[in-house]
Coordinates of C-alpha atoms in Angstrom, one line a residue:
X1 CA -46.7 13.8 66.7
X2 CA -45.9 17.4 68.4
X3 CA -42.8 17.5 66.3
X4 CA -45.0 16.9 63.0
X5 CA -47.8 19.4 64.4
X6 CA -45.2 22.0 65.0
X7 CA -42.9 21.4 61.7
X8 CA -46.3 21.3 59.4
X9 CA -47.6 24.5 61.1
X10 CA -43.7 26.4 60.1
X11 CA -44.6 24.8 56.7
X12 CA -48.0 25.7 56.4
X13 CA -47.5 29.3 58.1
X14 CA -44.6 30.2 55.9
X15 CA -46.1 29.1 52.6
X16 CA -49.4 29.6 53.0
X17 CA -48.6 33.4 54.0
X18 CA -46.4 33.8 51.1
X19 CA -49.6 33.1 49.1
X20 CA -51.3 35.8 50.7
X21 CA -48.9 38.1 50.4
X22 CA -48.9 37.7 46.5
X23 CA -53.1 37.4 46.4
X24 CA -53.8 39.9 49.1
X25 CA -51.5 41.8 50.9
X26 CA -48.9 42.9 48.1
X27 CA -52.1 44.7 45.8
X28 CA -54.2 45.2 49.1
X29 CA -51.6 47.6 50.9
X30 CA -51.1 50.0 47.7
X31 CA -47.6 48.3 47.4
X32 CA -47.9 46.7 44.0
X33 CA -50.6 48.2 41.1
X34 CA -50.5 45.7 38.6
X35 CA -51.9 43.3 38.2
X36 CA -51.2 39.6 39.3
X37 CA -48.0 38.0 37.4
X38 CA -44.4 36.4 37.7
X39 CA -43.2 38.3 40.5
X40 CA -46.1 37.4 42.8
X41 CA -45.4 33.8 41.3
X42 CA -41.8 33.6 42.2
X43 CA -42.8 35.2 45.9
X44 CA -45.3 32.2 46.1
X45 CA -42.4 29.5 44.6
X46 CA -39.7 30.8 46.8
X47 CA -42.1 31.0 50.3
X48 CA -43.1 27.7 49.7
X49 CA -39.8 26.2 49.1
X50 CA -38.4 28.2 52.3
X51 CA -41.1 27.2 54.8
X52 CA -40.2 23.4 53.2
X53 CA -36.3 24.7 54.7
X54 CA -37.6 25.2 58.4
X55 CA -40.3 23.3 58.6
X56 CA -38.1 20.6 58.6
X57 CA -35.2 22.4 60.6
X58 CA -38.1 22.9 63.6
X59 CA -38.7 18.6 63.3
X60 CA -36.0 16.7 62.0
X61 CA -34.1 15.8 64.9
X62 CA -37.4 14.3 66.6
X63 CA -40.1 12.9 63.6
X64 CA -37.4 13.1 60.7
X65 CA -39.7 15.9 59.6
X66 CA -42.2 14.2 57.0
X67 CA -44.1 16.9 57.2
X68 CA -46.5 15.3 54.1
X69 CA -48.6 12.5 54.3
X70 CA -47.4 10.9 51.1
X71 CA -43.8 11.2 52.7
X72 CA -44.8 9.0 55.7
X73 CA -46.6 6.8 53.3
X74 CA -43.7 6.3 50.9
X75 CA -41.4 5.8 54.1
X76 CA -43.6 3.0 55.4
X77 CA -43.7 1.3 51.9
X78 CA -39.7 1.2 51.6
X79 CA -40.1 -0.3 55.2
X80 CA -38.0 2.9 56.9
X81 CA -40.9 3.8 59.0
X82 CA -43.3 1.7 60.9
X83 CA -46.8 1.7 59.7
X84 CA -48.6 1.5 63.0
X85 CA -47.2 5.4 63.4
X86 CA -48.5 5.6 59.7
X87 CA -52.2 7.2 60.5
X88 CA -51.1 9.4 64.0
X89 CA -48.4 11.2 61.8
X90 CA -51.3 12.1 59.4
X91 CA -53.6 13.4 62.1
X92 CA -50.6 15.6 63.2
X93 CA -49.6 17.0 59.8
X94 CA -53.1 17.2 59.2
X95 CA -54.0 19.8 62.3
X96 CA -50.6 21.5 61.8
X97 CA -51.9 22.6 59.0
X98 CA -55.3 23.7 59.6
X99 CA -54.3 25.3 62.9
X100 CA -51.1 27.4 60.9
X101 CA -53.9 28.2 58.2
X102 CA -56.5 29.7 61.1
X103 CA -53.3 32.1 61.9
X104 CA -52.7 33.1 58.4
X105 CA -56.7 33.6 58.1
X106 CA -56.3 35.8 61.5
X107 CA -53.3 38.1 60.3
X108 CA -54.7 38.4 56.6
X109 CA -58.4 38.6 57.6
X110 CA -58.8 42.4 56.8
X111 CA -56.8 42.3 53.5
X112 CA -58.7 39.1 52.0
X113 CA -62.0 41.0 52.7
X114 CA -60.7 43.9 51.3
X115 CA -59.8 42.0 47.6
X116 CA -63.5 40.6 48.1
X117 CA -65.1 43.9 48.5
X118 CA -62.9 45.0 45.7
X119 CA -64.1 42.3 43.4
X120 CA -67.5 42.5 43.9
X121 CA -67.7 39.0 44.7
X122 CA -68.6 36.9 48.0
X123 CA -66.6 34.1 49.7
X124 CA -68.5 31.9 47.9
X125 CA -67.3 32.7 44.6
X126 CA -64.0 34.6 45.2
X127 CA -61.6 32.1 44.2
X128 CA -58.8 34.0 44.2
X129 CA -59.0 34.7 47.7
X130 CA -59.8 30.7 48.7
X131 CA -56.4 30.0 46.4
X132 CA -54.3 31.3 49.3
X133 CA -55.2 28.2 51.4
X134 CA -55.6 25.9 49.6
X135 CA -55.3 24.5 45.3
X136 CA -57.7 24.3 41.9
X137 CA -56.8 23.2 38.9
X138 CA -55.8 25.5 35.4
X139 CA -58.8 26.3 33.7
X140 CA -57.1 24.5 30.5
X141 CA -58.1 21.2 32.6
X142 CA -62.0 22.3 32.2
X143 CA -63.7 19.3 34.6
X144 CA -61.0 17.1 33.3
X145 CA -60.1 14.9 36.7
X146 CA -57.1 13.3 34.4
X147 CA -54.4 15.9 34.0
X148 CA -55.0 17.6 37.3
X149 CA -54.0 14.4 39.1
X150 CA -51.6 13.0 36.6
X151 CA -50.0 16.2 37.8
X152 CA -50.3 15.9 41.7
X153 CA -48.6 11.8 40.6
X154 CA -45.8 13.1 38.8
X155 CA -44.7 16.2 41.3
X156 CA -44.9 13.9 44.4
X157 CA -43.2 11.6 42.4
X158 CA -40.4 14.0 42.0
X159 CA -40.2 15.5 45.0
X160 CA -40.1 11.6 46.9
X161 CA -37.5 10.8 44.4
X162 CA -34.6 13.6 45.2
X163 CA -35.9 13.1 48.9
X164 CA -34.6 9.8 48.8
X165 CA -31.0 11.1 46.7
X166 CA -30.8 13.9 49.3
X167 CA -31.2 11.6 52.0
X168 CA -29.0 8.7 51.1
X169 CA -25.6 8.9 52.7
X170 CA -24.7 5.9 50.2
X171 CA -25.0 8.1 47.5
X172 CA -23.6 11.9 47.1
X173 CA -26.4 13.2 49.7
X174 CA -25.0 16.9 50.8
X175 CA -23.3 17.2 54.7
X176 CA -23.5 19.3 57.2
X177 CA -27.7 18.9 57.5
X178 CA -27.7 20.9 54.1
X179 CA -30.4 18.6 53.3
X180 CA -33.4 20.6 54.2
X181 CA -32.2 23.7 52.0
X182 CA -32.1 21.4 49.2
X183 CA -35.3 19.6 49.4
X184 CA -36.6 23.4 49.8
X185 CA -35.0 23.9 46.5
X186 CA -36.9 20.6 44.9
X187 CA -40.3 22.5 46.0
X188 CA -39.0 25.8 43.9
X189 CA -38.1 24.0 41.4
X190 CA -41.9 22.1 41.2
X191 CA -43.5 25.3 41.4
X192 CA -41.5 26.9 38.8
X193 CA -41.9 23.5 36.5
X194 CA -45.6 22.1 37.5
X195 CA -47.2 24.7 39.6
X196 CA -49.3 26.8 37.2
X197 CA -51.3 23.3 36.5
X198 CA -53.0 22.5 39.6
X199 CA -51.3 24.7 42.0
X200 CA -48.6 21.8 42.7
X201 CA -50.0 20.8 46.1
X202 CA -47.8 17.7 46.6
X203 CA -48.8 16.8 49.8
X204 CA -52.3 16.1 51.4
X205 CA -52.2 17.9 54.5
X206 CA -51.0 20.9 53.1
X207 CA -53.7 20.5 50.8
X208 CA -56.5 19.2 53.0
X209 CA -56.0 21.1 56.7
X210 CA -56.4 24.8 55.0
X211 CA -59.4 23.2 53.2
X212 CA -61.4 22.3 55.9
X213 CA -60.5 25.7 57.5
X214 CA -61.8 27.7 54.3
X215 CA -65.0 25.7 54.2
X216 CA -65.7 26.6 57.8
X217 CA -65.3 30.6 57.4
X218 CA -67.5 30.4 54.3
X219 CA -66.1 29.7 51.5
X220 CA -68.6 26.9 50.9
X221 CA -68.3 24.5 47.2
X222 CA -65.0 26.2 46.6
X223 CA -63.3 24.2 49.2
X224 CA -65.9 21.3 49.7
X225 CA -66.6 19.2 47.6
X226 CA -64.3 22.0 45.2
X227 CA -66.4 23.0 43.1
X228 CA -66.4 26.1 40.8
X229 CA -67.2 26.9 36.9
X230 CA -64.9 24.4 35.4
X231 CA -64.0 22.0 38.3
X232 CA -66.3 20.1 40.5
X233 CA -65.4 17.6 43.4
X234 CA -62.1 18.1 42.9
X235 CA -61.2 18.3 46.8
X236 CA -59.4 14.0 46.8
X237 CA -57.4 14.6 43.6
X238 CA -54.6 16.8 46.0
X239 CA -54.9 13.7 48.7
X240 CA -54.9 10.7 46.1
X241 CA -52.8 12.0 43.4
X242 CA -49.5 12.5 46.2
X243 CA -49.9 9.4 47.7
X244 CA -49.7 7.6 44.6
X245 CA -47.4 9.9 43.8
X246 CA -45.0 9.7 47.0
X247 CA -45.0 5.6 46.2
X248 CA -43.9 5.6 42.7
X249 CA -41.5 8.2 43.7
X250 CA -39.7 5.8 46.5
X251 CA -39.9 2.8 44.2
X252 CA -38.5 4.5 41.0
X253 CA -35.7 5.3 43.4
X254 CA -35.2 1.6 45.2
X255 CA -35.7 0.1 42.3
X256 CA -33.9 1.8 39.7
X257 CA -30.9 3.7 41.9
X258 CA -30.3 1.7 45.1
X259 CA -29.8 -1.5 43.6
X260 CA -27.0 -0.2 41.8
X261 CA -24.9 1.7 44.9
X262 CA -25.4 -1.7 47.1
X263 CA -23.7 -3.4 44.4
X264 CA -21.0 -1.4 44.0
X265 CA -20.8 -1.1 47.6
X266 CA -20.5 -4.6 47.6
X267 CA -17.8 -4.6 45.3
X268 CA -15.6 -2.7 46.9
X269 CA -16.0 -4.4 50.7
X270 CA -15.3 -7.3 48.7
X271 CA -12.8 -6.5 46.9
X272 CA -9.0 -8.3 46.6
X273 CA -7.3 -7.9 49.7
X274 CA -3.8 -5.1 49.8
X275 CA -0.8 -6.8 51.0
X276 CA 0.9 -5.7 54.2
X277 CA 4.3 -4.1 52.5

């Protein structure tokens, strides 16, 4: 549990504070005067999918470095992890997260009231400013619950998917603990592919843990229940959606891929024997 606290908060530090950086800190510190685009974007992508690098560096040798809820989840469901640990690695990842998101909050405090005072807005209503911690959903979407978690279900999906390839020493999974890098690569890739939809959350507690935090320092509907103009309630679609998600992810892979390298695993152990010359 103190390896998933501690790999969750590198996760949640890293990322989240790439997000602040692009929201707050780039336009805040007179360093960039335009105005948000596809260079804060890629900052975002890349943060994210290096905090996913060390984050797991920090835990993998103790937890195996879920670092997700709907990892744990999908691990238990392919029966590689134990499901009594099941609801103890959640509370950790779930802490590590709000705890890393207090420390962003802490070093980014002055910048995000700064972009508030800017806007004219309050914390109430400056969602820009709340989308640092934690996700919404395109405005395309409107109050549409459907696409915003078909999304969350299809880039947990992938990301549980190559987890499993990566991880597989049956199949072509990379040596020399190269694994993390390219699982940090997988969450690039689902920003750059999914992420403008519903901020490509893909896990619970990152979702959840900076959501409670932003509801306690006042950002009010925003974060709980997640409402704003053209979303409302929307704070369970970034915990259901990646559970489901993480499952059909796993399955997809046992079911349609592992079959295949037992059997030709098989084949070969059982192949015709080599006579002694």
């Amino acid at each position: 549990m103190c390896a998933e606290f501690l790999g969750t908060f590198v996760l949640i530090l890293f990322g989240v504070g790439s997000v602040a950086v692009a929201v707050a800190g780039l336009p805040g510190s007179g360093r960039q005067t335009v105005d948000f685009g596809a260079a804060n974007w890629l900052i975002i992508a890349w943060g994210w999918g290096l905090a996913v690098v060390f984050g797991v560096y920090v835990a993998g040798g103790i937890s195996g470095a879920h670092l997700n809820p709907a990892v744990t989840l999908g691990f238990a469901v392919r029966r590689d992890f134990p499901w009594r640990k099941v609801l103890p690695y959640w509370l950790a990842q779930v802490v590590g997260a709000f705890v890393a998101a207090a420390l962003v909050y802490a070093c980014y405090r002055w910048a995000i009231d700064a972009a508030i005072a800017k806007a004219g807005e309050t914390r109430e209503t400056s969602l820009s400013t709340y989308s640092i911690f934690a996700t919404f959903p395109a405005e395309y979407f409107g109050d549409s619950w459907w696409g915003p978690l078909l999304d969350q279900i299809v880039g947990t999906g992938i990301l549980l998917l190559l987890i499993c390839a990566l991880i597989d020493t049956r199949n072509t999974a990379p040596a020399a603990n190269l694994h993390p890098f390219l699982i940090g690569l997988v969450v690039v890739a689902i920003g750059l592919t999914f992420g403008t939809n519903a901020g490509y959350a893909i896990n619970p507690a990152r979702d959840f843990g900076p959501r409670l935090f932003t509801f306690f320092e006042g950002w009010g509907d925003i974060a709980l229940p997640g409402t704003f103009q053209w979303f409302s309630g929307y704070w369970w679609i970034p915990i259901v959606g990646p559970l489901i998600g993480g499952v059909v992810g796993v399955l997809v892979y046992d079911l349609l891929v592992s079959p295949v390298i037992k059997a030709r695993l098989s084949e070969r152990e059982e192949g015709p024997a080599t006579e002694e010359p």
